[in-house]
Amino acid sequence: MSKTTINPPPNRGPLVSVKITDVAALAGVAPMTVSRVLNTPDRVSELTAARVRAAIDQLGYVPNLIAGGLSSRRSRMIAAIVPTIASPMFNEPVQTFTALMGEAGYHVMLALSGYTPGGEDRLVRAILARRPDGLLLTGAHHSAAIRALLADARVPVVEIWDTAEHPTDVLVGFDHAELGAAVAEFFIAGGHTHFAVLSARDPRAAARGTGFVARIRQHGLTVVAERVLNAPSSIEDGRQGLRDIVASLAPRTALFGSSDMVAFGALIEARKLGISSPGQLAVCGFGDFEISRSTEPPFTTVRVDGAAIGRIAAEQLLARINGAATPGRVLLPFEIIPRSST
Amino acid sequence: MSKTTINPPPNRGPLVSVKITDVAALAGVAPMTVSRVLNTPDRVSELTAARVRAAIDQLGYVPNLIAGGLSSRRSRMIAAIVPTIASPMFNEPVQTFTALMGEAGYHVMLALSGYTPGGEDRLVRAILARRPDGLLLTGAHHSAAIRALLADARVPVVEIWDTAEHPTDVLVGFDHAELGAAVAEFFIAGGHTHFAVLSARDPRAAARGTGFVARIRQHGLTVVAERVLNAPSSIEDGRQGLRDIVASLAPRTALFGSSDMVAFGALIEARKLGISSPGQLAVCGFGDFEISRSTEPPFTTVRVDGAAIGRIAAEQLLARINGAATPGRVLLPFEIIPRSST
DNA sequence: GCGTGCGATGTTATCGATATCATAATTCGG
DNA sequence: CCGAATTATGATATCGATAACATCGCACGC
């Protein structure tokens, strides 16, 4: 459909590397003064600062943060670990967090842990080798090895998107089991008596599913099907999931999907199979992804304020970095958004 | 719907910071030997290596890459700049690239430039301050300031997802204009005579749209509507786009959307408005996102092998870092995947 | 008119690792 | 068995910035 082309590489000019002493020499000041112009401009007279800035521009000086970091023992870098960016789930918190930390002078290094257990261990070691000034972790349940590493490293840590009795440091999340239970109550209030759940193979999705099922059983009602899907789960996983459980469905069943992708897949497959929604199959997703809102008809989901999580995480982490005592745990609310699928 | 809770923070233990000299002392060797065990194990006898490894484990030593980087003048870090992770567009290349560079011993620092022009400038400066060993840029058209910075920095650069006559260093991408033209030909071959395009406000989406329109005009055929959307564009943008142009549509129109999100939105809105597809409105998206495949019915799109771009970018960049001469330009093919919407 | 204090700048030591060169231990062919 | 090549390890200097302390000059108050 199109060609593959290969051209030769261009040549490059001579190697140059401007350092702080070069700038200092040109501006006729000590290197320390250049450093002050860049880091604590208030402590330099406006006159010299101008001379130094001129020299910086003239030479195209770009400070070396590696050297600066070694000397000051501050990397001005934050590492953020999320399971994946292939799902819209973590976009909001990560983007907000990154933007706010950026304003505060920190770069955020994003790392993907995947959903394979143990993938996190190597990653955390590798990341700590860069001496981040802070850490953002997705999830609050980590291996003993990681806990030990983090404790030794003395790095401020904020855990998001989860809850735990004793967070490593600061936690900003919500209670997944309670959320599942709330979805159960929502369905029950709608008169449902038969339920199903499709959950990704991921600890937090599992917690939502467990909370859902537990509450239903508390009410003495029936869970007709429960199925575990890939993580992160795709639309196709949701479709396949529905095909797998279709034989078990009651004439009127309420389905909880662990993400909006799953719920959307289930809805598509139901429509294809001639199962009406919400009549025969009520569906609730999770995440309030755009697809839940903008598809036709839009479907019911649970919204968590991802931007708020990112913002509070940034605030808490900055407070922690600056040595302030901060609350150990911030649990945020969630909200069921009823739409046409229930 | 749920509560907000705040608990006090936990206390932390004493501060420790193990360094290479501590490990060396415990193992009874010189620091340099510890360094060799970690970086060039072949050059150390198995016996001493074992002793050193034992000491490392016992002390929980995590090497300081900041110090190592200053000394060796290699950061073992690659910076990757993409416009956004809110769209599935760049997932495949980025994930593949990150995984491969990771295997080669490099960490990838992901940075988001957004679609605002000029956002890239500050970002590149900030990133160069960390002295990355290589750079991955999305897009091949940069400001003069950036070009100068990159040239001075002498960093290997690979540009992806675009084409340009004279790439900064290495380029791995495809020709967006040609892609748009191919979609035009595809529609024309299907007997279409009236066309519309919805394109995101982003240089590469614009190139696809322009290529599409140009080819249609070459054939003397009619473009009934042309509209620019937000970048990155959402399903809702696609829906709104279709509403905006619906009055201009011919009884049988072929629509090219700059991404599958746009195409999906247009299809949803068309269905809602009672416009049949492909009968009255044929639609082709771009990206082969999951939604194009897994929705019902699936719709036509153009696929680019994102994983291949990521892989080749990693290979080329590694070759560049290791001083090899590499091709300046690799253009990859694309493929139109006909489905039920055309 | 002179000490005091403060703002502006400079000097020196250091951050924690690795490049490079030097040296000790070992192997091996003839 | 011996000297040269090879392997394993150590000593020293250095990467480029900043923390901490020192110094200088000037304004200001009494």
XYZ file of C-alpha atoms in Angstrom, chain B residues 5-249:
245
model
C -11.211 10.288 55.479
C -7.970 11.625 56.874
C -5.567 9.695 59.085
C -2.276 10.791 60.616
C 0.959 9.893 58.819
C 3.263 7.099 59.995
C 6.664 7.794 61.491
C 9.861 6.975 59.646
C 13.077 5.368 60.854
C 16.632 6.694 60.748
C 18.209 7.978 57.571
C 20.638 5.671 55.831
C 22.455 5.992 52.576
C 24.681 3.170 51.513
C 27.321 4.031 48.985
C 29.784 2.160 46.892
C 32.580 2.654 49.420
C 30.494 0.967 52.108
C 29.973 -2.042 49.926
C 33.651 -2.082 49.008
C 34.708 -1.955 52.648
C 32.400 -4.781 53.634
C 33.515 -6.947 50.738
C 37.167 -6.080 51.299
C 37.739 -4.723 47.810
C 38.224 -1.361 46.150
C 35.188 0.708 45.111
C 36.254 0.287 41.537
C 35.806 -3.445 41.834
C 32.260 -3.004 43.071
C 31.614 -0.781 40.100
C 32.967 -3.481 37.815
C 30.761 -6.130 39.345
C 27.770 -3.999 38.489
C 28.782 -2.736 35.065
C 31.297 -5.116 33.551
C 30.954 -8.400 35.465
C 33.133 -10.218 32.913
C 36.145 -8.378 34.179
C 35.856 -9.607 37.742
C 36.679 -13.054 39.053
C 33.650 -15.096 39.996
C 34.903 -15.359 43.569
C 35.172 -11.636 44.292
C 31.987 -10.973 42.365
C 30.143 -13.300 44.710
C 31.602 -11.576 47.774
C 30.631 -8.194 46.396
C 27.132 -9.315 45.556
C 26.729 -10.642 49.063
C 27.793 -7.282 50.469
C 25.392 -5.479 48.151
C 22.516 -7.640 49.305
C 23.443 -7.378 52.940
C 23.582 -3.581 52.847
C 20.695 -3.150 50.440
C 22.917 -1.037 48.222
C 21.218 0.756 45.348
C 23.767 2.375 43.026
C 23.487 6.106 42.486
C 23.006 6.653 38.771
C 23.295 10.384 39.214
C 26.857 10.043 40.398
C 27.562 7.346 37.863
C 26.116 9.450 35.123
C 28.207 12.448 35.989
C 31.345 10.408 35.999
C 30.729 8.359 32.899
C 28.921 11.121 31.061
C 26.225 8.640 30.143
C 22.839 8.983 31.775
C 21.452 5.666 30.484
C 18.277 7.594 29.981
C 16.256 8.293 26.866
C 13.639 10.995 26.723
C 10.549 10.392 24.606
C 8.272 13.261 23.705
C 4.740 12.532 22.553
C 1.854 14.974 22.179
C -0.499 12.997 24.393
C -1.243 9.659 25.958
C -4.939 10.422 26.118
C -5.335 8.923 22.654
C -4.422 5.313 21.861
C -2.432 6.623 18.908
C 1.018 6.539 20.446
C 0.654 3.620 22.807
C 2.035 0.944 20.573
C 5.179 2.742 19.444
C 5.900 4.063 22.909
C 5.364 0.768 24.687
C 7.464 -1.167 22.215
C 10.189 1.440 22.226
C 10.259 1.566 26.019
C 10.432 -2.193 26.349
C 13.284 -2.559 23.863
C 15.302 0.318 25.263
C 14.766 -1.161 28.712
C 16.288 -4.434 27.584
C 19.277 -2.474 26.349
C 19.736 -0.871 29.763
C 18.079 2.477 29.188
C 15.229 4.056 31.060
C 12.745 5.958 28.990
C 11.439 9.190 30.382
C 8.102 9.986 28.815
C 7.181 13.621 28.396
C 3.980 15.105 27.019
C 4.213 18.115 24.752
C 0.513 18.655 24.174
C -0.620 20.070 20.859
C 0.118 23.700 21.661
C 2.910 25.049 19.460
C 5.850 26.245 21.529
C 5.122 23.771 24.281
C 7.909 21.693 22.842
C 10.611 24.336 23.224
C 10.651 24.615 26.991
C 10.253 20.889 27.273
C 13.271 20.107 25.125
C 15.455 22.508 27.087
C 14.338 21.012 30.374
C 14.958 17.532 29.098
C 18.390 18.266 27.683
C 19.378 19.484 31.130
C 19.205 15.854 32.189
C 21.632 14.871 29.473
C 19.685 12.016 27.916
C 21.706 9.575 25.859
C 19.074 9.795 23.162
C 15.833 11.432 22.215
C 12.617 10.214 20.668
C 10.512 12.962 19.176
C 7.043 12.650 17.744
C 6.878 14.603 14.560
C 9.686 15.881 12.402
C 8.985 19.587 12.163
C 10.484 21.584 14.975
C 11.227 25.209 15.648
C 14.582 26.705 14.704
C 15.348 27.067 18.405
C 14.884 23.363 18.969
C 16.905 22.439 15.938
C 19.771 24.558 17.226
C 19.537 23.093 20.710
C 19.547 19.567 19.386
C 22.471 20.214 17.115
C 24.511 21.689 19.971
C 23.580 18.928 22.345
C 24.957 16.285 20.021
C 22.299 13.848 21.163
C 21.173 11.061 18.890
C 17.608 11.837 17.886
C 14.979 9.670 16.310
C 11.862 11.287 14.981
C 8.801 9.143 14.514
C 5.301 9.230 13.155
C 6.010 11.750 10.452
C 8.083 12.357 7.406
C 10.433 15.137 6.434
C 12.983 15.642 3.710
C 15.785 16.372 6.140
C 15.298 14.755 9.509
C 17.370 15.960 12.437
C 19.076 12.612 12.647
C 17.068 9.447 12.073
C 13.429 9.317 11.090
C 10.992 6.428 11.298
C 7.576 7.320 10.058
C 5.209 7.374 7.177
C 3.845 9.826 4.688
C 0.616 11.280 5.979
C -0.271 13.105 2.787
C 0.242 9.956 0.772
C -1.924 8.105 3.246
C -4.732 10.607 2.775
C -4.368 10.263 -0.982
C -4.581 6.482 -0.698
C -7.832 6.781 1.229
C -9.142 9.055 -1.521
C -8.224 6.476 -4.158
C -9.856 3.777 -2.097
C -13.097 5.697 -1.949
C -12.937 6.644 -5.618
C -12.381 3.028 -6.566
C -15.591 2.343 -4.663
C -17.449 4.678 -7.016
C -17.682 7.690 -4.733
C -17.950 11.171 -6.177
C -18.637 13.306 -3.099
C -16.352 13.569 -0.109
C -15.944 15.105 3.323
C -13.141 15.246 5.844
C -12.967 15.850 9.594
C -9.415 16.550 10.771
C -7.864 17.290 14.130
C -5.967 20.553 14.556
C -2.600 18.855 14.504
C 0.027 19.006 11.761
C -0.026 15.341 10.861
C -3.802 15.014 10.860
C -3.837 18.107 8.687
C -1.396 16.483 6.274
C -3.617 13.439 5.965
C -6.598 15.652 5.287
C -4.747 17.760 2.756
C -3.472 14.719 0.915
C -7.010 13.366 0.789
C -8.526 16.559 -0.538
C -5.754 17.162 -3.057
C -6.174 13.762 -4.609
C -9.909 14.180 -4.887
C -9.514 17.509 -6.647
C -6.948 15.945 -8.969
C -9.705 13.624 -10.056
C -12.010 16.564 -10.552
C -14.371 15.348 -7.869
C -16.166 17.253 -5.141
C -15.286 17.881 -1.509
C -18.581 18.884 0.069
C -17.271 19.613 3.564
C -13.984 20.051 5.339
C -13.806 20.731 9.043
C -11.097 21.081 11.682
C -11.580 19.577 15.142
C -9.773 19.734 18.475
C -6.589 17.766 19.001
C -6.538 15.150 20.280
C -10.061 14.681 19.049
C -12.644 12.782 20.960
C -15.706 10.788 20.006
C -17.739 13.829 20.903
C -15.675 15.959 18.509
C -16.524 13.475 15.777
C -20.231 13.643 16.616
C -20.210 17.417 16.688
C -18.218 17.467 13.465
C -20.813 15.399 11.712
C -23.630 17.583 12.994
C -21.773 20.607 11.668
C -21.435 19.254 8.161
C -24.634 17.263 7.870
C -26.376 19.970 5.888
C -23.650 19.870 3.250
C -23.680 16.120 2.746
